[in-house]
Short mmCIF file of N, CA and C in Angstrom, two decimals:
data_model
loop_
_atom_site.label_atom_id
_atom_site.label_comp_id
_atom_site.label_asym_id
_atom_site.label_seq_id
_atom_site.Cartn_x
_atom_site.Cartn_y
_atom_site.Cartn_z
N UNK A 1 -11.20 -29.18 -21.41
CA UNK A 1 -12.54 -28.65 -21.25
C UNK A 1 -13.53 -29.73 -21.64
N UNK A 2 -14.49 -30.00 -20.80
CA UNK A 2 -15.38 -31.13 -21.00
C UNK A 2 -16.52 -30.86 -21.98
N UNK A 3 -16.78 -29.61 -22.30
CA UNK A 3 -17.87 -29.30 -23.22
C UNK A 3 -19.22 -29.18 -22.53
N UNK A 4 -19.25 -29.34 -21.23
CA UNK A 4 -20.50 -29.21 -20.47
C UNK A 4 -20.71 -27.75 -20.13
N UNK A 5 -21.90 -27.26 -20.44
CA UNK A 5 -22.22 -25.86 -20.15
C UNK A 5 -23.22 -25.80 -19.01
N UNK A 6 -22.95 -24.97 -18.06
CA UNK A 6 -23.89 -24.75 -16.96
C UNK A 6 -24.53 -23.39 -17.14
N UNK A 7 -25.82 -23.33 -17.04
CA UNK A 7 -26.52 -22.05 -17.15
C UNK A 7 -26.69 -21.50 -15.75
N UNK A 8 -26.33 -20.26 -15.60
CA UNK A 8 -26.43 -19.63 -14.29
C UNK A 8 -26.88 -18.20 -14.48
N UNK A 9 -27.81 -17.78 -13.67
CA UNK A 9 -28.26 -16.39 -13.73
C UNK A 9 -27.18 -15.50 -13.14
N UNK A 10 -26.82 -14.47 -13.88
CA UNK A 10 -25.82 -13.54 -13.41
C UNK A 10 -26.49 -12.18 -13.24
N UNK A 11 -26.42 -11.67 -12.05
CA UNK A 11 -26.99 -10.35 -11.77
C UNK A 11 -25.84 -9.35 -11.77
N UNK A 12 -25.96 -8.34 -12.62
CA UNK A 12 -24.92 -7.33 -12.75
C UNK A 12 -25.39 -6.07 -12.04
N UNK A 13 -24.57 -5.55 -11.15
CA UNK A 13 -24.91 -4.32 -10.45
C UNK A 13 -23.81 -3.29 -10.68
N UNK A 14 -24.17 -2.01 -10.77
CA UNK A 14 -23.15 -0.97 -10.97
C UNK A 14 -22.23 -0.86 -9.75
N UNK A 15 -20.98 -0.59 -10.02
CA UNK A 15 -20.01 -0.33 -8.96
C UNK A 15 -20.13 1.15 -8.61
N UNK A 16 -20.31 1.45 -7.34
CA UNK A 16 -20.41 2.85 -6.94
C UNK A 16 -19.08 3.29 -6.34
N UNK A 17 -18.21 3.76 -7.20
CA UNK A 17 -16.93 4.30 -6.79
C UNK A 17 -16.82 5.71 -7.37
N UNK A 18 -16.09 6.55 -6.69
CA UNK A 18 -16.00 7.95 -7.09
C UNK A 18 -14.64 8.33 -7.65
N UNK A 19 -13.67 7.43 -7.55
CA UNK A 19 -12.36 7.72 -8.12
C UNK A 19 -11.61 6.41 -8.39
N UNK A 20 -10.51 6.51 -9.07
CA UNK A 20 -9.75 5.33 -9.46
C UNK A 20 -9.17 4.60 -8.25
N UNK A 21 -8.86 5.32 -7.19
CA UNK A 21 -8.32 4.64 -6.01
C UNK A 21 -9.35 3.68 -5.42
N UNK A 22 -10.61 4.11 -5.38
CA UNK A 22 -11.66 3.22 -4.87
C UNK A 22 -11.86 2.03 -5.80
N UNK A 23 -11.82 2.27 -7.10
CA UNK A 23 -12.00 1.19 -8.06
C UNK A 23 -10.86 0.19 -7.97
N UNK A 24 -9.64 0.68 -7.87
CA UNK A 24 -8.49 -0.24 -7.80
C UNK A 24 -8.55 -1.06 -6.51
N UNK A 25 -8.95 -0.44 -5.42
CA UNK A 25 -9.08 -1.15 -4.15
C UNK A 25 -10.18 -2.21 -4.25
N UNK A 26 -11.31 -1.87 -4.88
CA UNK A 26 -12.42 -2.79 -5.06
C UNK A 26 -11.97 -4.03 -5.83
N UNK A 27 -11.28 -3.83 -6.95
CA UNK A 27 -10.84 -4.94 -7.79
C UNK A 27 -9.84 -5.82 -7.04
N UNK A 28 -8.88 -5.19 -6.38
CA UNK A 28 -7.86 -5.95 -5.66
C UNK A 28 -8.48 -6.79 -4.54
N UNK A 29 -9.42 -6.20 -3.79
CA UNK A 29 -10.07 -6.93 -2.70
C UNK A 29 -10.89 -8.11 -3.24
N UNK A 30 -11.61 -7.89 -4.33
CA UNK A 30 -12.41 -8.97 -4.93
C UNK A 30 -11.50 -10.09 -5.44
N UNK A 31 -10.40 -9.71 -6.08
CA UNK A 31 -9.46 -10.70 -6.59
C UNK A 31 -8.90 -11.55 -5.46
N UNK A 32 -8.49 -10.91 -4.40
CA UNK A 32 -7.89 -11.63 -3.27
C UNK A 32 -8.93 -12.51 -2.57
N UNK A 33 -10.17 -12.02 -2.49
CA UNK A 33 -11.24 -12.81 -1.87
C UNK A 33 -11.45 -14.12 -2.63
N UNK A 34 -11.27 -14.09 -3.94
CA UNK A 34 -11.41 -15.29 -4.76
C UNK A 34 -10.10 -16.09 -4.85
N UNK A 35 -9.06 -15.61 -4.18
CA UNK A 35 -7.74 -16.24 -4.18
C UNK A 35 -7.15 -16.35 -5.59
N UNK A 36 -7.39 -15.33 -6.43
CA UNK A 36 -6.82 -15.27 -7.77
C UNK A 36 -5.52 -14.49 -7.72
N UNK A 37 -4.56 -14.93 -8.51
CA UNK A 37 -3.39 -14.10 -8.76
C UNK A 37 -3.78 -13.07 -9.82
N UNK A 38 -2.95 -12.07 -10.01
CA UNK A 38 -3.22 -11.10 -11.08
C UNK A 38 -3.24 -11.81 -12.43
N UNK A 39 -2.37 -12.77 -12.61
CA UNK A 39 -2.31 -13.53 -13.87
C UNK A 39 -3.60 -14.30 -14.10
N UNK A 40 -4.11 -14.96 -13.08
CA UNK A 40 -5.36 -15.71 -13.20
C UNK A 40 -6.53 -14.79 -13.53
N UNK A 41 -6.59 -13.64 -12.86
CA UNK A 41 -7.67 -12.69 -13.13
C UNK A 41 -7.60 -12.19 -14.57
N UNK A 42 -6.41 -11.87 -15.03
CA UNK A 42 -6.23 -11.41 -16.41
C UNK A 42 -6.71 -12.46 -17.40
N UNK A 43 -6.34 -13.71 -17.18
CA UNK A 43 -6.74 -14.79 -18.08
C UNK A 43 -8.25 -14.98 -18.09
N UNK A 44 -8.86 -14.98 -16.93
CA UNK A 44 -10.31 -15.20 -16.83
C UNK A 44 -11.11 -14.04 -17.40
N UNK A 45 -10.56 -12.82 -17.29
CA UNK A 45 -11.26 -11.64 -17.80
C UNK A 45 -10.98 -11.40 -19.27
N UNK A 46 -9.96 -12.05 -19.81
CA UNK A 46 -9.60 -11.85 -21.21
C UNK A 46 -8.87 -10.54 -21.46
N UNK A 47 -8.12 -10.11 -20.46
CA UNK A 47 -7.31 -8.89 -20.60
C UNK A 47 -5.86 -9.25 -20.28
N UNK A 48 -4.97 -8.33 -20.53
CA UNK A 48 -3.56 -8.58 -20.26
C UNK A 48 -3.19 -8.38 -18.80
N UNK A 49 -2.11 -9.03 -18.41
CA UNK A 49 -1.60 -8.88 -17.04
C UNK A 49 -1.25 -7.42 -16.76
N UNK A 50 -0.65 -6.75 -17.73
CA UNK A 50 -0.30 -5.33 -17.55
C UNK A 50 -1.54 -4.50 -17.24
N UNK A 51 -2.66 -4.80 -17.91
CA UNK A 51 -3.89 -4.06 -17.65
C UNK A 51 -4.35 -4.25 -16.19
N UNK A 52 -4.30 -5.47 -15.70
CA UNK A 52 -4.70 -5.74 -14.31
C UNK A 52 -3.80 -4.98 -13.35
N UNK A 53 -2.52 -4.99 -13.62
CA UNK A 53 -1.58 -4.27 -12.74
C UNK A 53 -1.89 -2.77 -12.74
N UNK A 54 -2.13 -2.22 -13.92
CA UNK A 54 -2.44 -0.79 -14.01
C UNK A 54 -3.77 -0.47 -13.33
N UNK A 55 -4.75 -1.34 -13.48
CA UNK A 55 -6.04 -1.14 -12.83
C UNK A 55 -5.89 -1.14 -11.32
N UNK A 56 -5.16 -2.11 -10.79
CA UNK A 56 -4.97 -2.21 -9.34
C UNK A 56 -4.07 -1.11 -8.79
N UNK A 57 -3.28 -0.48 -9.65
CA UNK A 57 -2.43 0.63 -9.21
C UNK A 57 -3.15 1.97 -9.34
N UNK A 58 -4.37 1.96 -9.88
CA UNK A 58 -5.16 3.18 -9.95
C UNK A 58 -4.85 4.08 -11.13
N UNK A 59 -4.36 3.50 -12.23
CA UNK A 59 -4.08 4.31 -13.41
C UNK A 59 -5.35 5.06 -13.81
N UNK A 60 -5.22 6.33 -14.11
CA UNK A 60 -6.37 7.20 -14.37
C UNK A 60 -7.00 7.00 -15.75
N UNK A 61 -6.23 6.51 -16.72
CA UNK A 61 -6.76 6.35 -18.07
C UNK A 61 -6.73 4.88 -18.46
N UNK A 62 -7.90 4.26 -18.39
CA UNK A 62 -8.05 2.86 -18.77
C UNK A 62 -9.26 2.71 -19.67
N UNK A 63 -9.28 1.70 -20.50
CA UNK A 63 -10.41 1.47 -21.38
C UNK A 63 -11.59 0.92 -20.58
N UNK A 64 -12.73 1.61 -20.69
CA UNK A 64 -13.91 1.22 -19.92
C UNK A 64 -14.37 -0.20 -20.25
N UNK A 65 -14.28 -0.58 -21.52
CA UNK A 65 -14.75 -1.92 -21.88
C UNK A 65 -13.91 -3.00 -21.21
N UNK A 66 -12.61 -2.76 -21.08
CA UNK A 66 -11.76 -3.73 -20.41
C UNK A 66 -12.01 -3.74 -18.90
N UNK A 67 -12.25 -2.57 -18.33
CA UNK A 67 -12.59 -2.51 -16.91
C UNK A 67 -13.86 -3.33 -16.67
N UNK A 68 -14.84 -3.17 -17.55
CA UNK A 68 -16.09 -3.92 -17.41
C UNK A 68 -15.88 -5.43 -17.58
N UNK A 69 -14.94 -5.84 -18.41
CA UNK A 69 -14.63 -7.26 -18.55
C UNK A 69 -14.18 -7.83 -17.20
N UNK A 70 -13.37 -7.07 -16.50
CA UNK A 70 -12.88 -7.50 -15.18
C UNK A 70 -14.02 -7.48 -14.18
N UNK A 71 -14.76 -6.38 -14.13
CA UNK A 71 -15.84 -6.25 -13.16
C UNK A 71 -16.93 -7.30 -13.37
N UNK A 72 -17.16 -7.71 -14.61
CA UNK A 72 -18.17 -8.71 -14.92
C UNK A 72 -17.93 -10.00 -14.14
N UNK A 73 -16.68 -10.36 -13.94
CA UNK A 73 -16.35 -11.57 -13.19
C UNK A 73 -16.84 -11.49 -11.75
N UNK A 74 -16.99 -10.26 -11.24
CA UNK A 74 -17.45 -10.06 -9.87
C UNK A 74 -18.93 -9.70 -9.81
N UNK A 75 -19.61 -9.74 -10.97
CA UNK A 75 -21.03 -9.41 -11.01
C UNK A 75 -21.30 -7.92 -10.98
N UNK A 76 -20.37 -7.12 -11.47
CA UNK A 76 -20.50 -5.67 -11.46
C UNK A 76 -20.16 -5.08 -12.82
N UNK A 77 -20.49 -3.81 -12.99
CA UNK A 77 -20.11 -3.06 -14.18
C UNK A 77 -19.99 -1.60 -13.79
N UNK A 78 -19.30 -0.83 -14.63
CA UNK A 78 -19.22 0.60 -14.41
C UNK A 78 -20.58 1.22 -14.71
N UNK A 79 -20.92 2.24 -13.97
CA UNK A 79 -22.18 2.93 -14.21
C UNK A 79 -22.10 4.35 -13.68
N UNK A 80 -23.02 5.20 -14.11
CA UNK A 80 -23.00 6.58 -13.64
C UNK A 80 -23.36 6.66 -12.15
N UNK A 81 -22.68 7.53 -11.47
CA UNK A 81 -22.93 7.76 -10.04
C UNK A 81 -23.22 9.23 -9.87
N UNK A 82 -24.32 9.54 -9.19
CA UNK A 82 -24.68 10.94 -8.96
C UNK A 82 -23.64 11.58 -8.06
N UNK A 83 -23.14 12.70 -8.52
CA UNK A 83 -22.14 13.46 -7.77
C UNK A 83 -22.85 14.44 -6.87
N UNK A 84 -22.56 14.41 -5.59
CA UNK A 84 -23.12 15.37 -4.64
C UNK A 84 -22.14 16.50 -4.43
N UNK A 85 -22.60 17.70 -4.64
CA UNK A 85 -21.79 18.88 -4.43
C UNK A 85 -22.20 19.55 -3.13
N UNK A 86 -21.33 20.39 -2.60
CA UNK A 86 -21.67 21.12 -1.38
C UNK A 86 -23.00 21.83 -1.57
N UNK A 87 -23.86 21.73 -0.58
CA UNK A 87 -25.15 22.38 -0.66
C UNK A 87 -26.24 21.47 -1.22
N UNK A 88 -25.86 20.36 -1.89
CA UNK A 88 -26.85 19.40 -2.37
C UNK A 88 -27.35 18.58 -1.21
N UNK A 89 -28.60 18.18 -1.28
CA UNK A 89 -29.15 17.31 -0.24
C UNK A 89 -29.23 15.90 -0.70
#
């Protein structure tokens, strides 16, 4: 590591997904677009390889802070999404 720091503006936007299947698909597509292996993504996000595998497989119970660590690499974070019910406009 050369010790040189680059300052870059990072814009974080909420991920609008409604279930874990959409979130796992989002993460997997972003990872592949960057040509990262699961191991590389885990290292860069500071999470374990097992966590990345579980996230991409759509595990229903994951730690939100770790999910956000991964999403941060893509310029996203978890956020509330308004749920539309039948009859709502």
